[in-house]
CSV table of C-alpha atoms in Angstrom, one decimal:
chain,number,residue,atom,x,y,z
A,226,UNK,CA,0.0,0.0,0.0
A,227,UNK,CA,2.9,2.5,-0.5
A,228,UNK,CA,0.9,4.0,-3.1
A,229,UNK,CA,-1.3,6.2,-1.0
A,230,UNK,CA,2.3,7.7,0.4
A,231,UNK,CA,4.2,10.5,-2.1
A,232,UNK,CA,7.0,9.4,-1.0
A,233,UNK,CA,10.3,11.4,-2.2
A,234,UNK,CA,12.9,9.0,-5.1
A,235,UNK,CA,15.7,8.5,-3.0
A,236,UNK,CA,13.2,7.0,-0.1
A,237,UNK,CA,11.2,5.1,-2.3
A,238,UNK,CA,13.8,3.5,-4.5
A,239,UNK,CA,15.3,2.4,-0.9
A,240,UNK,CA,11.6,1.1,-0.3
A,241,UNK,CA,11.6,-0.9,-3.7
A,242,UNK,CA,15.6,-2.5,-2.7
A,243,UNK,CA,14.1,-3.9,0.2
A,244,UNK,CA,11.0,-5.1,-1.5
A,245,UNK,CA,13.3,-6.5,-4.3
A,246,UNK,CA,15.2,-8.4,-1.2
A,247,UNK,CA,12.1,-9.3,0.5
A,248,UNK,CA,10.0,-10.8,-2.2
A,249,UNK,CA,7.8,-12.2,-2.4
A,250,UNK,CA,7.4,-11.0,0.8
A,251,UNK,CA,6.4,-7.4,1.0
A,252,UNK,CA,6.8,-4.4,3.1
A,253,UNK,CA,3.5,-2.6,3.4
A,254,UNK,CA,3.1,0.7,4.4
A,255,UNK,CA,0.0,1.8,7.0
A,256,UNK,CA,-1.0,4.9,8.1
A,257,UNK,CA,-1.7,4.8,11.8
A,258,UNK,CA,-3.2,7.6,14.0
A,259,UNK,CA,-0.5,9.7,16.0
A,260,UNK,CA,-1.1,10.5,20.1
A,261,UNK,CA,0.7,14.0,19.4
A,262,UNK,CA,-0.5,17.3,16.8
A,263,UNK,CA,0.4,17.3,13.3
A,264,UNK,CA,3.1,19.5,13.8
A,265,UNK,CA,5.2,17.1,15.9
A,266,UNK,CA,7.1,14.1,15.6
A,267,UNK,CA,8.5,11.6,17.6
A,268,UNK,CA,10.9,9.6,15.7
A,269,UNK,CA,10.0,6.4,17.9
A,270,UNK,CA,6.7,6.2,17.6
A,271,UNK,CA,6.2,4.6,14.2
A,272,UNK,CA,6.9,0.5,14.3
A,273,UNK,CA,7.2,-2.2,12.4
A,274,UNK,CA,5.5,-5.8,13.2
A,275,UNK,CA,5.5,-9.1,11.3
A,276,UNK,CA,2.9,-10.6,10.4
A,277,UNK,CA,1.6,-14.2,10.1
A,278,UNK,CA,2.0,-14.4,6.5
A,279,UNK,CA,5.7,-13.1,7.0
A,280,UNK,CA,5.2,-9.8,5.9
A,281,UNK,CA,6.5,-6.2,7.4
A,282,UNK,CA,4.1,-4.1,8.3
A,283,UNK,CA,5.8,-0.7,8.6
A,284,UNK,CA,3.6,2.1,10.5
A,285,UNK,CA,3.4,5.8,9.6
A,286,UNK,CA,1.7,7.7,12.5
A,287,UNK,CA,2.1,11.1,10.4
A,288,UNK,CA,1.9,11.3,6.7
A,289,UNK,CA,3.3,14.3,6.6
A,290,UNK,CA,7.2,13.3,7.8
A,291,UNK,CA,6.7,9.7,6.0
A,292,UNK,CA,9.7,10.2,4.2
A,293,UNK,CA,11.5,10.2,7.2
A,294,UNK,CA,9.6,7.8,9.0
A,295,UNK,CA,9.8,5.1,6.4
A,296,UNK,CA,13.7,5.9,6.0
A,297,UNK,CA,14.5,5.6,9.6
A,298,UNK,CA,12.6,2.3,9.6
A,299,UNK,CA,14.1,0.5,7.0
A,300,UNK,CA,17.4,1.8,8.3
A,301,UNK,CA,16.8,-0.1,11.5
A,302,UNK,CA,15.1,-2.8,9.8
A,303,UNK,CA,18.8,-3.1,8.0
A,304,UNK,CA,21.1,-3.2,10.5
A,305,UNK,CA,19.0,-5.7,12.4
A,306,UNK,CA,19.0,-7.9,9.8
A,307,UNK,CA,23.1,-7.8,9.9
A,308,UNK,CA,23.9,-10.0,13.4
A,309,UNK,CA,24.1,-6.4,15.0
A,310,UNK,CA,24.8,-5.2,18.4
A,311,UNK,CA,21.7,-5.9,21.0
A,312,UNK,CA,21.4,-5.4,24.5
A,313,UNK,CA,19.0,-7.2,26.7
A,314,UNK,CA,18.4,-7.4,30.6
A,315,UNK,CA,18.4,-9.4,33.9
A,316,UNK,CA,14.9,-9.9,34.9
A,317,UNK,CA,14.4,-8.3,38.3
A,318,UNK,CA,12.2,-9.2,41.4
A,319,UNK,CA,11.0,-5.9,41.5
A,320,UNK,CA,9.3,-5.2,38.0
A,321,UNK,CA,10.2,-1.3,38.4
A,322,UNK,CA,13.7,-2.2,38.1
A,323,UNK,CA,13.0,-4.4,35.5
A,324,UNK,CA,11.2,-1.6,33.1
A,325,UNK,CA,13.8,0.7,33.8
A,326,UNK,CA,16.7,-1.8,33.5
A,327,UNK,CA,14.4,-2.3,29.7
A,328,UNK,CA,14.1,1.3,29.0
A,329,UNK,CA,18.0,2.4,29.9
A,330,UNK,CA,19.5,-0.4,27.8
A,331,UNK,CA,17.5,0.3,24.4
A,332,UNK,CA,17.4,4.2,24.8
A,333,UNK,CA,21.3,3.9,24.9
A,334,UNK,CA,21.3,1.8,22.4
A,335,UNK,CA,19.6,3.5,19.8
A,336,UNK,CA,21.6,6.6,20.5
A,337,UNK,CA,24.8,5.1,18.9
A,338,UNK,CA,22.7,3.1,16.4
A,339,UNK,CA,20.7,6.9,14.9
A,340,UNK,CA,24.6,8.2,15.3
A,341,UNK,CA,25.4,5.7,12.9
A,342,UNK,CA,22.4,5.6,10.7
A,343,UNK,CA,22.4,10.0,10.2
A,344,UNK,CA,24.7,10.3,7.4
A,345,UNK,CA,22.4,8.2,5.5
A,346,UNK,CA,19.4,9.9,6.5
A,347,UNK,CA,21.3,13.0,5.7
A,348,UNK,CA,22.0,11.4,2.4
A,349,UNK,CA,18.3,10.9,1.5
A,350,UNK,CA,17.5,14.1,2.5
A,351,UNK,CA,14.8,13.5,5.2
A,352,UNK,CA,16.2,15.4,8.0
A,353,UNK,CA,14.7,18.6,6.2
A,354,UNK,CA,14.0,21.6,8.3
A,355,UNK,CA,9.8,20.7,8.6
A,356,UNK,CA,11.0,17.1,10.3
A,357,UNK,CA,13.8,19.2,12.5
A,358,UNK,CA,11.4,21.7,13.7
A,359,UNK,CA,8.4,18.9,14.2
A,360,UNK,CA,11.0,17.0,16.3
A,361,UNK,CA,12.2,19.5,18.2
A,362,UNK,CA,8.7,21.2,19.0
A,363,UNK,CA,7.8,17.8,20.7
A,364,UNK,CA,10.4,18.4,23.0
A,365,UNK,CA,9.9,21.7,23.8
A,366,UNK,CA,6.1,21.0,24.3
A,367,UNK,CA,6.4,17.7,25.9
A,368,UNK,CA,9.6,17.4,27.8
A,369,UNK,CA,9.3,18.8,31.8
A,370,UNK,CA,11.4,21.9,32.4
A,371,UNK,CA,14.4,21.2,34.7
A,372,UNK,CA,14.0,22.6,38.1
A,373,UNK,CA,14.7,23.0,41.7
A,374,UNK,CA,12.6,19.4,42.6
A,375,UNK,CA,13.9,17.7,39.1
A,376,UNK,CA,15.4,14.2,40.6
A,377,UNK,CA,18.9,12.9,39.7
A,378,UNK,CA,17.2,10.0,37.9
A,379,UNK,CA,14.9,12.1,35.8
A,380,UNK,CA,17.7,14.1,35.3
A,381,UNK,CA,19.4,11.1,33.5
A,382,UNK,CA,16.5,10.0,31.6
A,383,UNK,CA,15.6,13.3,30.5
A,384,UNK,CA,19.6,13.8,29.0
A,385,UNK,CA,18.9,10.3,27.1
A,386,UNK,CA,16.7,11.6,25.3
A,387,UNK,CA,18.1,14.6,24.6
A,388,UNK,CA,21.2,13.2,23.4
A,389,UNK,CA,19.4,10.7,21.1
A,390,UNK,CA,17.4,13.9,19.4
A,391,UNK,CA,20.7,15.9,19.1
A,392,UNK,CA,21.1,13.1,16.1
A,393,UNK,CA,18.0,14.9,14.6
A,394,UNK,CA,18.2,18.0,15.3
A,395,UNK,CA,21.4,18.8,16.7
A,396,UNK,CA,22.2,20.8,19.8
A,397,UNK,CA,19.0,23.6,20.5
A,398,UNK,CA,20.3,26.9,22.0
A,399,UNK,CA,17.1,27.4,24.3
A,400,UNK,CA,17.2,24.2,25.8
A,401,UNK,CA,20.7,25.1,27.7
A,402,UNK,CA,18.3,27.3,30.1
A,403,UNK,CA,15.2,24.9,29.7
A,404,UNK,CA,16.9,21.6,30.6
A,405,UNK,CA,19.9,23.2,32.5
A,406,UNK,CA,20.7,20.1,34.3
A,407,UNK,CA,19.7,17.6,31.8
A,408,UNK,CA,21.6,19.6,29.0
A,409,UNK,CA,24.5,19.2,31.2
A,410,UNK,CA,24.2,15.4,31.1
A,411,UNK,CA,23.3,15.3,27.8
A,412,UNK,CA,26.1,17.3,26.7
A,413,UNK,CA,28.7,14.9,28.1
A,414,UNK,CA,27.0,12.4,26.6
A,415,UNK,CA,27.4,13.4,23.4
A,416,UNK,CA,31.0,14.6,23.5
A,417,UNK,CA,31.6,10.8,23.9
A,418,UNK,CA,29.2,10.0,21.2
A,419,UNK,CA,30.8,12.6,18.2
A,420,UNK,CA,34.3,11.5,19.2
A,421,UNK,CA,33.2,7.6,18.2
A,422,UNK,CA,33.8,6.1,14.7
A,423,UNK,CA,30.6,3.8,14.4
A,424,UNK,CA,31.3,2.0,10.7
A,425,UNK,CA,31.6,-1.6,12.8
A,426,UNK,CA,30.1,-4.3,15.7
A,427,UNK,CA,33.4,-3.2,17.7
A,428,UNK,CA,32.6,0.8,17.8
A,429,UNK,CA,29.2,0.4,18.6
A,430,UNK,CA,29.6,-2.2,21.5
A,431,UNK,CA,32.3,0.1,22.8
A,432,UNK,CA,30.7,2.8,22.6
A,433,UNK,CA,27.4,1.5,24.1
A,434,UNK,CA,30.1,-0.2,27.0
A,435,UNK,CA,30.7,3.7,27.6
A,436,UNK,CA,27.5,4.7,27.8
A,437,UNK,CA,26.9,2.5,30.5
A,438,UNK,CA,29.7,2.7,32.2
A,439,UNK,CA,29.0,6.6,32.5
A,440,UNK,CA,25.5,5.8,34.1
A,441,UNK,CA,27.0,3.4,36.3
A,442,UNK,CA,29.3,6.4,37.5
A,443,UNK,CA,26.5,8.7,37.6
A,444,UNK,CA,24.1,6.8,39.3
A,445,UNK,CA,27.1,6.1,41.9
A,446,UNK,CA,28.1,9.5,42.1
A,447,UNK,CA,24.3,10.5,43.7
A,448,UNK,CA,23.8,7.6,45.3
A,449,UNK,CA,20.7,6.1,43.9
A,450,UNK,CA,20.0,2.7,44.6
A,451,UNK,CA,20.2,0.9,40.8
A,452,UNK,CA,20.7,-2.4,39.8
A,453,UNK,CA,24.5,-2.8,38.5
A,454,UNK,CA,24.4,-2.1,34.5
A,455,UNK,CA,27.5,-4.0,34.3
A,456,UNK,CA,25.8,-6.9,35.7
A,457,UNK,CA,21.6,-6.3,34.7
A,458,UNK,CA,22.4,-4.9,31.0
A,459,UNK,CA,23.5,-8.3,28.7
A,460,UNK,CA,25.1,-6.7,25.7
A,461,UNK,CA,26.0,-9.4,23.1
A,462,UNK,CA,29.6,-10.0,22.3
A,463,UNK,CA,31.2,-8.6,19.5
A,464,UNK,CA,33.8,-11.6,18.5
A,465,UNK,CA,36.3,-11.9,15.9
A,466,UNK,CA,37.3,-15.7,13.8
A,467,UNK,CA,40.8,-15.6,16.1
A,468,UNK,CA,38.9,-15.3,19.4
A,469,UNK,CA,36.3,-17.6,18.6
A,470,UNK,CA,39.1,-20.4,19.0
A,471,UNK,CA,40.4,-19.3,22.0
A,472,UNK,CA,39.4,-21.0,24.9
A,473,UNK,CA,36.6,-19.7,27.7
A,474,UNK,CA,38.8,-18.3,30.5
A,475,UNK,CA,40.7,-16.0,28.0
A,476,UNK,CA,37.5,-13.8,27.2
A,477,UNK,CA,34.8,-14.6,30.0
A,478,UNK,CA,34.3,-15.4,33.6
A,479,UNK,CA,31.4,-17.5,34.7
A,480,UNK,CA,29.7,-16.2,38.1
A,481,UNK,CA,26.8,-18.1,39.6
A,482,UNK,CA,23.7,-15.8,40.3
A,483,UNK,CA,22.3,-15.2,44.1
A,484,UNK,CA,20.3,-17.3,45.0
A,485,UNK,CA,20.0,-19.3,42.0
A,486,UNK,CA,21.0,-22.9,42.0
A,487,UNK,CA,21.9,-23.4,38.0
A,488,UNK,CA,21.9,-19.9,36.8
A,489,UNK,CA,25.3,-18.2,36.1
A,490,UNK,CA,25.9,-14.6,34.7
A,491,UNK,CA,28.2,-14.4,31.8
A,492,UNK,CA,31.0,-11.5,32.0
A,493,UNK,CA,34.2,-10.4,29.7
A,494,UNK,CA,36.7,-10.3,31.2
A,495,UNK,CA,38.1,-7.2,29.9
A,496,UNK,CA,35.3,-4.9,30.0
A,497,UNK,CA,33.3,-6.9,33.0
A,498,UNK,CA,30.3,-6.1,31.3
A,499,UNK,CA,27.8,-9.4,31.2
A,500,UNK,CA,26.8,-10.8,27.9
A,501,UNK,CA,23.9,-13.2,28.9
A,502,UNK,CA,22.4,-15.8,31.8
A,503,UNK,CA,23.4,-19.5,31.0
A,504,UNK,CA,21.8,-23.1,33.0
A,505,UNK,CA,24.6,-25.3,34.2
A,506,UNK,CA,22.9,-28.3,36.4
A,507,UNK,CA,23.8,-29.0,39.3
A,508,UNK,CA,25.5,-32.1,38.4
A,509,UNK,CA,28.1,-30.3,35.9
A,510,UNK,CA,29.3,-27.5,38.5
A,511,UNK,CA,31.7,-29.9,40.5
A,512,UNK,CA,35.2,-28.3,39.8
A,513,UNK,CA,36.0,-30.5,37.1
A,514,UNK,CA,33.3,-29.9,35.1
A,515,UNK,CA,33.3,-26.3,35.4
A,516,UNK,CA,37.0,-26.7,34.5
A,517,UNK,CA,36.0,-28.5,31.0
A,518,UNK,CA,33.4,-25.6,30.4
A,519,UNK,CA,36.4,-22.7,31.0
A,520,UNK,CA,38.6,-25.1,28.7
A,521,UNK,CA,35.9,-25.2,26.1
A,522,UNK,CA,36.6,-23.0,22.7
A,523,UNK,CA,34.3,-19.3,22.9
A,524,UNK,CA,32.8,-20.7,19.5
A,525,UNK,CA,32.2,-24.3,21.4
A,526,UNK,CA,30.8,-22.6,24.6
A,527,UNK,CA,28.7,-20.4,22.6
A,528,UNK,CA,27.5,-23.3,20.7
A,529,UNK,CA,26.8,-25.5,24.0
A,530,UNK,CA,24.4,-22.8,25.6
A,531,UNK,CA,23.2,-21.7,22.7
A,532,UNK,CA,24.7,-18.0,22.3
A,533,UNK,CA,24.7,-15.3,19.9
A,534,UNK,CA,27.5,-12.7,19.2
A,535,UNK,CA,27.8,-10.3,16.2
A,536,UNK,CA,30.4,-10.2,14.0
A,537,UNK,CA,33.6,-7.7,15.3
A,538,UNK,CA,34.5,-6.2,12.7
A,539,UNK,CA,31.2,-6.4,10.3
A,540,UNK,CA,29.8,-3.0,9.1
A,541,UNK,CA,26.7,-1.7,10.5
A,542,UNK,CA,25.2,-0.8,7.1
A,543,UNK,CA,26.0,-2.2,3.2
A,544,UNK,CA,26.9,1.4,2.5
A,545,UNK,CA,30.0,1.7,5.1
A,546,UNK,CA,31.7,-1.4,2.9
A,547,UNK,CA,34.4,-1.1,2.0
């Protein structure tokens, strides 16, 4: 149904490669009704589901930015399909913690994937000054002002999603004085984000790593009682052919979880960040065993429990090939 959508050559012959991919599968456009004015956008809204028949439905809340919309989707929709980056979390007692644990991990996350989607979009032309301004009026009109009461946690949820709309609309004067403390955040942030190359798996797991680690710091810094990131948020490995064959102990440590009789939390050991939760029974966690599993090859232990890693050094997109 893309017919009833003008969209603009460069988007729609970007439309027509993935259909050409996809076939005869089909990607199939569908207006949907937005929760905000005509005059806004919000870059996340729009979604794409599969359906039964193994088609993509892609969703366009507003009509009038589906150039963009449709763009940003099918860049996602790309780099998903290419063993990318993903970040997952450790299920919590307390479902709060859980949603937030959720919520952190993918907001980061799509702030270094848009980084290294926007000279594409750039090169398409959809980041035109009507989807700038729509963007940025959303925030202005939807985003709390900072102020005397504004909690060190909303602070940092607030500068998230500030730094993930500086990819659209780069850095907006006026907010320095409407989101004084979240700007603040959200400024450091993105020093760290400009200053990455983000062409492969590697630079966008390391810089997602930093991300984290920087909450981790900032959450420690005020005190406030989170779950560890570098032990709640499982970011998949990024692994090359040559550490594939080395053995277990060279790249991860295995730690059982609390309270948990077969459940262990697997870590790098050069970042400590946790990759995933694996099930070793009970009767193969005497010494020994464990022993065999550390002396297993990462592409034999990943194998064994059933793991996924991306690529290292893969591009994110076709177009960063070399």
């Amino acid at each position: 149904m893309t017919s009833t959508f003008n969209l603009s050559a460069p988007v729609q012959n970007l439309l027509d490669q993935f259909q050409k991919e996809m076939a005869p599968k089909q990607i199939i456009l569908q207006e949907k009704e937005s929760q905000f004015p005509a005059t806004m956008l919000d870059p996340e809204e729009s979604q794409m589901i599969l359906t039964k028949t193994g088609d993509i439905e892609l969703f366009v809340p507003n009509p009038r930015f589906a150039n963009f919309i449709v763009a940003h989707e099918l860049m996602h929709l790309q780099q998903e399909g290419r063993q990318s980056v993903q970040i997952s979390y450790v299920k919590q007692n307390n479902p709060q913690f859980s949603q937030f644990l959720d919520q952190i991990g993918q907001e980061l996350r799509n702030i270094v994937v848009h980084q290294a989607m926007h000279q594409q979009l750039l090169e398409l032309g959809v980041l035109d000054d009507d989807v700038q301004q729509a963007i940025q009026k959303l925030i202005d009109e939807k985003l709390p002002v900072d102020d005397s009461t504004t909690s060190a946690l909303v602070i940092a949820m607030k500068a998230i999603q500030l730094a993930d709309t500086f990819t659209f609309v780069g850095l907006v004067d006026h907010w320095q004085e409407k989101f004084a403390k979240s700007m603040k955040v959200a400024a450091e942030l993105w020093q760290l984000v400009i200053t990455a190359n983000l062409t492969t798996n590697r630079q966008v797991r390391a810089l997602i790593g930093q991300l984290i680690n920087y909450f981790a710091e900032y959450f420690d810094k005020f005190g406030l009682q989170i779950p560890s990131l570098a032990d709640n948020l499982l970011l998949k490995p990024v692994l090359s052919e040559r550490q594939l064959k080395l053995s277990v102990r060279q790249l991860f440590q295995l730690w059982r979880q609390p309270n948990a009789a077969t459940t262990y939390l697997v870590k790098g050991i050069q970042d400590e960040q946790a990759i995933s939760l694996i099930e070793i029974p009970k009767d193969e966690q005497q010494e020994a065993a464990m022993l065999a599993i550390y002396d297993l090859s990462v592409q034999a232990f990943l194998d064994k429990f059933a793991l996924n890693y991306a690529p290292r050094d893969l591009r994110v997109f076709p177009e960063d090939e070399e």
